[in-house]
């Protein structure tokens, strides 16, 4: 179904119908105007839906970028903290701080060091992605 551009088409529809044809002209003009309004409403709705879809895709891309950067920063920082632990303590960090064979001081120190470092790295990565 082709639609005429809005504005002048309602005037053309009224001019094309002879006046005084027992009220039919008024009904046809009203139908034409309703069609034009419907077409305009559909055009506006289409524009709004496209804008919403663009925002949704943009938000999804943003969330993906933040997640990837935070995970990468966490992995890199964990490796850095492990290397620092080995350099300072001359032993491997506890692989499972909850294990009974791990002493409390080592478990607490490793949990504090790795948690703080990874948390800061994730924060920096997230804020860096927001700045970019």
CSV table of C-alpha atoms in Angstrom, one decimal:
chain,number,residue,atom,x,y,z
A,1,UNK,CA,0.0,0.0,0.0
A,2,UNK,CA,1.6,3.3,-1.0
A,3,UNK,CA,1.1,6.3,1.1
A,4,UNK,CA,1.1,9.9,-0.1
A,5,UNK,CA,3.3,12.4,1.7
A,6,UNK,CA,1.5,14.1,4.6
A,7,UNK,CA,0.5,17.7,4.5
A,8,UNK,CA,-0.7,18.5,1.0
A,9,UNK,CA,-2.3,15.1,0.3
A,10,UNK,CA,-5.4,15.8,2.5
A,11,UNK,CA,-6.0,19.1,0.6
A,12,UNK,CA,-5.7,17.1,-2.7
A,13,UNK,CA,-8.1,14.5,-1.5
A,14,UNK,CA,-10.7,17.2,-0.6
A,15,UNK,CA,-10.2,18.9,-4.0
A,16,UNK,CA,-10.5,15.7,-6.0
A,17,UNK,CA,-14.0,15.0,-4.5
A,18,UNK,CA,-16.8,17.2,-5.8
A,19,UNK,CA,-18.5,19.2,-3.1
A,20,UNK,CA,-22.1,18.4,-2.2
A,21,UNK,CA,-22.0,14.7,-3.0
A,22,UNK,CA,-24.3,13.8,-0.1
A,23,UNK,CA,-21.7,13.7,2.8
A,24,UNK,CA,-19.5,11.1,1.1
A,25,UNK,CA,-16.8,13.6,0.5
A,26,UNK,CA,-16.5,14.4,4.2
A,27,UNK,CA,-16.2,10.8,5.1
A,28,UNK,CA,-13.6,10.1,2.4
A,29,UNK,CA,-11.6,13.2,3.5
A,30,UNK,CA,-11.8,12.0,7.1
A,31,UNK,CA,-10.6,8.5,6.1
A,32,UNK,CA,-7.7,10.0,4.1
A,33,UNK,CA,-6.7,12.2,7.1
A,34,UNK,CA,-6.9,9.2,9.4
A,35,UNK,CA,-4.6,7.2,7.0
A,36,UNK,CA,-2.1,10.1,7.0
A,37,UNK,CA,-2.1,10.4,10.8
A,38,UNK,CA,-1.6,6.6,11.0
A,39,UNK,CA,1.3,6.8,8.6
A,40,UNK,CA,2.9,9.6,10.5
A,41,UNK,CA,2.4,7.7,13.8
A,42,UNK,CA,4.0,4.6,12.3
A,43,UNK,CA,6.9,6.6,10.9
A,44,UNK,CA,7.5,8.1,14.4
A,45,UNK,CA,7.2,4.7,16.0
A,46,UNK,CA,9.7,3.3,13.6
A,47,UNK,CA,12.2,6.1,14.4
A,48,UNK,CA,11.8,5.5,18.1
A,49,UNK,CA,12.2,1.8,17.9
A,50,UNK,CA,15.4,2.2,15.8
A,51,UNK,CA,16.8,4.7,18.4
A,52,UNK,CA,16.0,2.2,21.2
A,53,UNK,CA,17.7,-0.6,19.4
A,54,UNK,CA,20.8,1.5,18.8
A,55,UNK,CA,20.9,2.3,22.5
A,56,UNK,CA,20.4,-1.3,23.5
A,57,UNK,CA,23.3,-2.4,21.2
A,58,UNK,CA,25.5,0.4,22.5
A,59,UNK,CA,24.8,-0.7,26.1
A,60,UNK,CA,25.5,-4.3,25.4
A,61,UNK,CA,28.8,-3.4,23.7
A,62,UNK,CA,29.7,-1.2,26.7
A,63,UNK,CA,28.9,-4.0,29.2
A,64,UNK,CA,31.0,-6.5,27.2
A,65,UNK,CA,34.0,-4.1,27.0
A,66,UNK,CA,33.9,-3.5,30.7
A,67,UNK,CA,33.6,-7.1,31.6
A,68,UNK,CA,36.4,-8.2,29.3
A,69,UNK,CA,38.7,-5.4,30.6
A,70,UNK,CA,37.9,-6.2,34.2
A,71,UNK,CA,38.5,-9.9,33.8
A,72,UNK,CA,41.8,-9.3,31.9
A,73,UNK,CA,42.9,-6.8,34.6
A,74,UNK,CA,42.1,-9.3,37.4
A,75,UNK,CA,44.1,-12.1,35.7
A,76,UNK,CA,47.1,-9.9,35.1
A,77,UNK,CA,47.0,-8.5,38.7
A,78,UNK,CA,46.7,-12.0,40.2
A,79,UNK,CA,49.8,-13.0,38.3
A,80,UNK,CA,51.6,-9.9,39.5
A,81,UNK,CA,50.6,-10.5,43.1
A,82,UNK,CA,51.8,-14.2,42.8
A,83,UNK,CA,55.1,-13.0,41.5
A,84,UNK,CA,55.4,-10.4,44.3
A,85,UNK,CA,54.6,-13.1,46.9
A,86,UNK,CA,57.3,-15.4,45.5
A,87,UNK,CA,59.8,-12.5,45.5
A,88,UNK,CA,59.1,-11.4,49.1
A,89,UNK,CA,58.3,-14.7,50.8
A,90,UNK,CA,60.5,-17.0,48.6
A,91,UNK,CA,57.7,-19.6,48.6
A,92,UNK,CA,54.6,-20.2,46.4
A,93,UNK,CA,51.4,-18.5,47.6
A,94,UNK,CA,48.8,-20.8,49.1
A,95,UNK,CA,46.9,-22.5,46.3
A,96,UNK,CA,43.9,-22.9,48.6
A,97,UNK,CA,43.9,-20.6,51.6
A,98,UNK,CA,41.0,-22.6,53.1
A,99,UNK,CA,43.1,-25.8,53.2
A,100,UNK,CA,43.9,-27.1,56.7
A,101,UNK,CA,47.6,-27.4,55.8
A,102,UNK,CA,47.8,-23.6,55.1
A,103,UNK,CA,48.6,-21.6,58.2
A,104,UNK,CA,46.4,-18.7,59.3
A,105,UNK,CA,49.0,-16.0,58.7
A,106,UNK,CA,49.7,-17.2,55.1
A,107,UNK,CA,46.0,-17.6,54.4
A,108,UNK,CA,45.0,-14.2,55.7
A,109,UNK,CA,48.0,-12.4,54.0
A,110,UNK,CA,47.3,-14.1,50.6
A,111,UNK,CA,43.5,-13.3,50.8
A,112,UNK,CA,44.2,-9.7,51.7
A,113,UNK,CA,46.9,-9.1,49.1
A,114,UNK,CA,45.2,-10.9,46.2
A,115,UNK,CA,41.7,-9.5,47.0
A,116,UNK,CA,42.9,-5.9,47.4
A,117,UNK,CA,45.1,-6.1,44.2
A,118,UNK,CA,42.4,-7.7,42.0
A,119,UNK,CA,39.7,-5.4,43.3
A,120,UNK,CA,41.8,-2.3,42.5
A,121,UNK,CA,42.8,-3.7,39.1
A,122,UNK,CA,39.1,-4.3,38.2
A,123,UNK,CA,38.2,-0.8,39.4
A,124,UNK,CA,40.9,0.8,37.3
A,125,UNK,CA,39.9,-1.3,34.3
A,126,UNK,CA,36.3,-0.3,34.6
A,127,UNK,CA,37.0,3.3,35.1
A,128,UNK,CA,39.5,3.2,32.2
A,129,UNK,CA,36.9,1.7,29.9
A,130,UNK,CA,34.4,4.4,31.0
A,131,UNK,CA,36.9,7.1,30.1
A,132,UNK,CA,37.5,5.5,26.7
